[in-house]
Amino acid sequence: MPRGLVPDVTGPDPAPGALSRRRVLTGLALAPVVLVALPGCSAMADDGPDPLVALADAARADAALAAAVVAAEPGLAERVDPLRDARTAHAAALDAEVARQAGDPAPASAPAPAPAGPPVPADAGLPALRSAVEASAAAAAGAALDLPVERAGLVASVSACCATYAAVLG
């Protein structure tokens, strides 16, 4: 067959950087995948309340329980006061992170401490405090797994501190 009788179906090479029909069709085919995946790329999805709020509330409750234990048995103050101070600091740090994430420059006034609840019997005080701190350690460890890295460090350190205090109180 003579050379001139077969039409050139490939056409001229597109200019560098120009979109070919194949690239346009590939892009259109991939567009739904990209559009579905993009919402998952947000740093903090709005799936409900911030998990750090519950951790801060637990820290305040632990601090109040520690104060009640010391009030019921003043001889435990040397062992329990550092825990109370740490849990108070945890609540403040967690509140500050919640405010930062919400875009507030600083948290408003510190939330009121959690009520101490019923009086703590002297014999049940330390075991109850240890159980509460163990529960706080577990809750923080679980929450840290689902948080972005910039928040996971704070929550993991809260968990480690609670676990350490639970061991010391045990």
XYZ file of C-alpha atoms in Angstrom:
170
model
C 0.000 0.000 0.000
C 1.419 3.335 -0.973
C 2.430 5.496 1.873
C 0.051 8.357 1.149
C -3.110 6.197 1.172
C -3.105 5.372 4.896
C -4.378 8.296 6.943
C -2.344 9.401 9.939
C -4.701 8.613 12.868
C -2.283 9.569 15.590
C -2.141 13.188 14.580
C 0.650 15.527 15.451
C 2.361 15.294 18.817
C 0.753 17.685 21.293
C 2.868 20.584 22.440
C 4.697 20.011 25.744
C 2.365 20.836 28.645
C -0.760 20.678 26.467
C -3.584 18.421 27.568
C -4.168 15.406 25.408
C -7.560 13.807 25.109
C -6.252 10.815 27.091
C -5.179 13.049 29.992
C -8.532 14.841 30.050
C -10.447 11.540 30.088
C -8.198 10.130 32.830
C -8.717 13.259 34.909
C -12.481 13.050 34.478
C -12.455 9.381 35.471
C -10.470 10.107 38.643
C -12.436 13.214 39.673
C -15.111 11.348 41.685
C -12.425 9.491 43.662
C -10.620 12.724 44.501
C -13.833 14.517 45.453
C -14.820 11.694 47.811
C -11.366 11.529 49.413
C -10.860 15.261 50.010
C -13.236 15.664 52.978
C -11.278 12.981 54.824
C -8.154 15.118 54.622
C -9.367 17.708 57.104
C -7.275 17.832 60.282
C -10.234 17.652 62.646
C -13.527 16.349 61.349
C -16.553 17.740 63.130
C -17.947 14.409 64.312
C -19.245 15.706 67.609
C -17.921 17.159 70.800
C -14.209 17.542 71.260
C -12.938 14.472 73.173
C -10.576 16.684 75.151
C -13.558 18.308 76.904
C -14.455 14.992 78.577
C -10.806 14.431 79.503
C -10.624 17.901 81.089
C -13.827 17.203 83.021
C -12.347 13.919 84.274
C -9.189 15.759 85.331
C -11.255 18.212 87.366
C -13.230 15.347 88.908
C -9.998 13.514 89.820
C -8.599 16.687 91.413
C -11.799 17.142 93.416
C -11.713 13.512 94.514
C -8.067 13.890 95.545
C -8.987 16.947 97.626
C -11.812 14.976 99.266
C -9.444 12.100 100.067
C -6.988 14.506 101.720
C -9.848 16.160 103.632
C -10.990 12.743 104.889
C -7.466 11.555 105.702
C -4.950 14.426 106.057
C -2.088 11.970 106.471
C -2.332 11.162 102.768
C -1.680 14.762 101.704
C 1.983 14.150 100.897
C 1.054 11.298 98.511
C -2.115 12.760 97.033
C -1.438 16.511 96.700
C 1.002 16.071 93.776
C -1.699 14.096 91.954
C -4.273 16.795 92.650
C -1.877 19.449 91.345
C -1.093 17.388 88.224
C -4.751 16.750 87.440
C -5.520 20.457 87.905
C -2.710 21.260 85.464
C -4.056 18.624 83.055
C -7.485 20.246 83.098
C -5.954 23.645 82.348
C -3.789 22.290 79.510
C -6.676 20.364 77.958
C -8.962 23.408 78.214
C -6.284 25.538 76.532
C -5.986 23.017 73.685
C -9.758 22.915 73.222
C -9.791 26.725 73.059
C -6.871 26.748 70.603
C -8.595 24.239 68.337
C -11.794 26.294 68.451
C -9.847 29.382 67.413
C -10.126 31.161 70.762
C -6.930 33.021 71.682
C -7.166 31.807 75.265
C -9.744 29.949 77.243
C -12.207 32.149 79.060
C -12.177 31.859 82.798
C -11.364 28.418 84.102
C -14.433 26.223 84.419
C -15.704 25.607 87.901
C -14.212 22.550 89.548
C -16.330 19.437 89.376
C -18.354 18.825 92.489
C -16.638 16.515 94.938
C -19.748 14.359 95.213
C -20.669 12.529 98.366
C -18.118 12.411 101.175
C -15.447 9.825 100.596
C -15.165 7.232 103.357
C -11.634 7.202 104.756
C -11.160 3.502 104.028
C -12.425 3.755 100.423
C -10.719 7.045 99.568
C -7.393 5.933 98.199
C -8.717 2.895 96.277
C -11.489 5.040 94.787
C -8.956 7.672 93.758
C -6.672 5.031 92.234
C -9.612 3.568 90.270
C -10.624 7.004 89.002
C -7.075 7.800 87.902
C -6.750 4.394 86.202
C -9.999 5.081 84.323
C -8.674 8.510 83.308
C -5.436 6.930 82.051
C -7.372 4.422 79.956
C -9.715 7.090 78.559
C -6.808 9.342 77.587
C -4.891 6.438 76.014
C -7.927 5.500 73.942
C -8.546 9.086 72.877
C -4.905 9.592 71.872
C -5.221 6.895 69.209
C -7.834 8.860 67.276
C -6.340 12.349 67.564
C -4.128 14.244 65.148
C -0.453 14.117 66.075
C -0.381 17.701 67.358
C -2.983 16.791 70.010
C -2.026 13.168 70.641
C 1.186 14.114 72.444
C -0.661 16.117 75.083
C -3.272 13.416 75.635
C -0.687 10.622 75.705
C 1.309 12.487 78.349
C -1.858 12.899 80.426
C -2.445 9.155 80.110
C 1.117 8.316 81.122
C 0.964 10.628 84.112
C -2.333 9.110 85.289
C -1.020 5.585 84.863
C 2.080 6.461 86.865
C 0.073 7.988 89.689
C -2.262 4.991 89.735
C 0.778 2.717 90.156
C 2.220 4.931 92.903
C -1.106 4.992 94.766
C -1.488 1.224 94.428
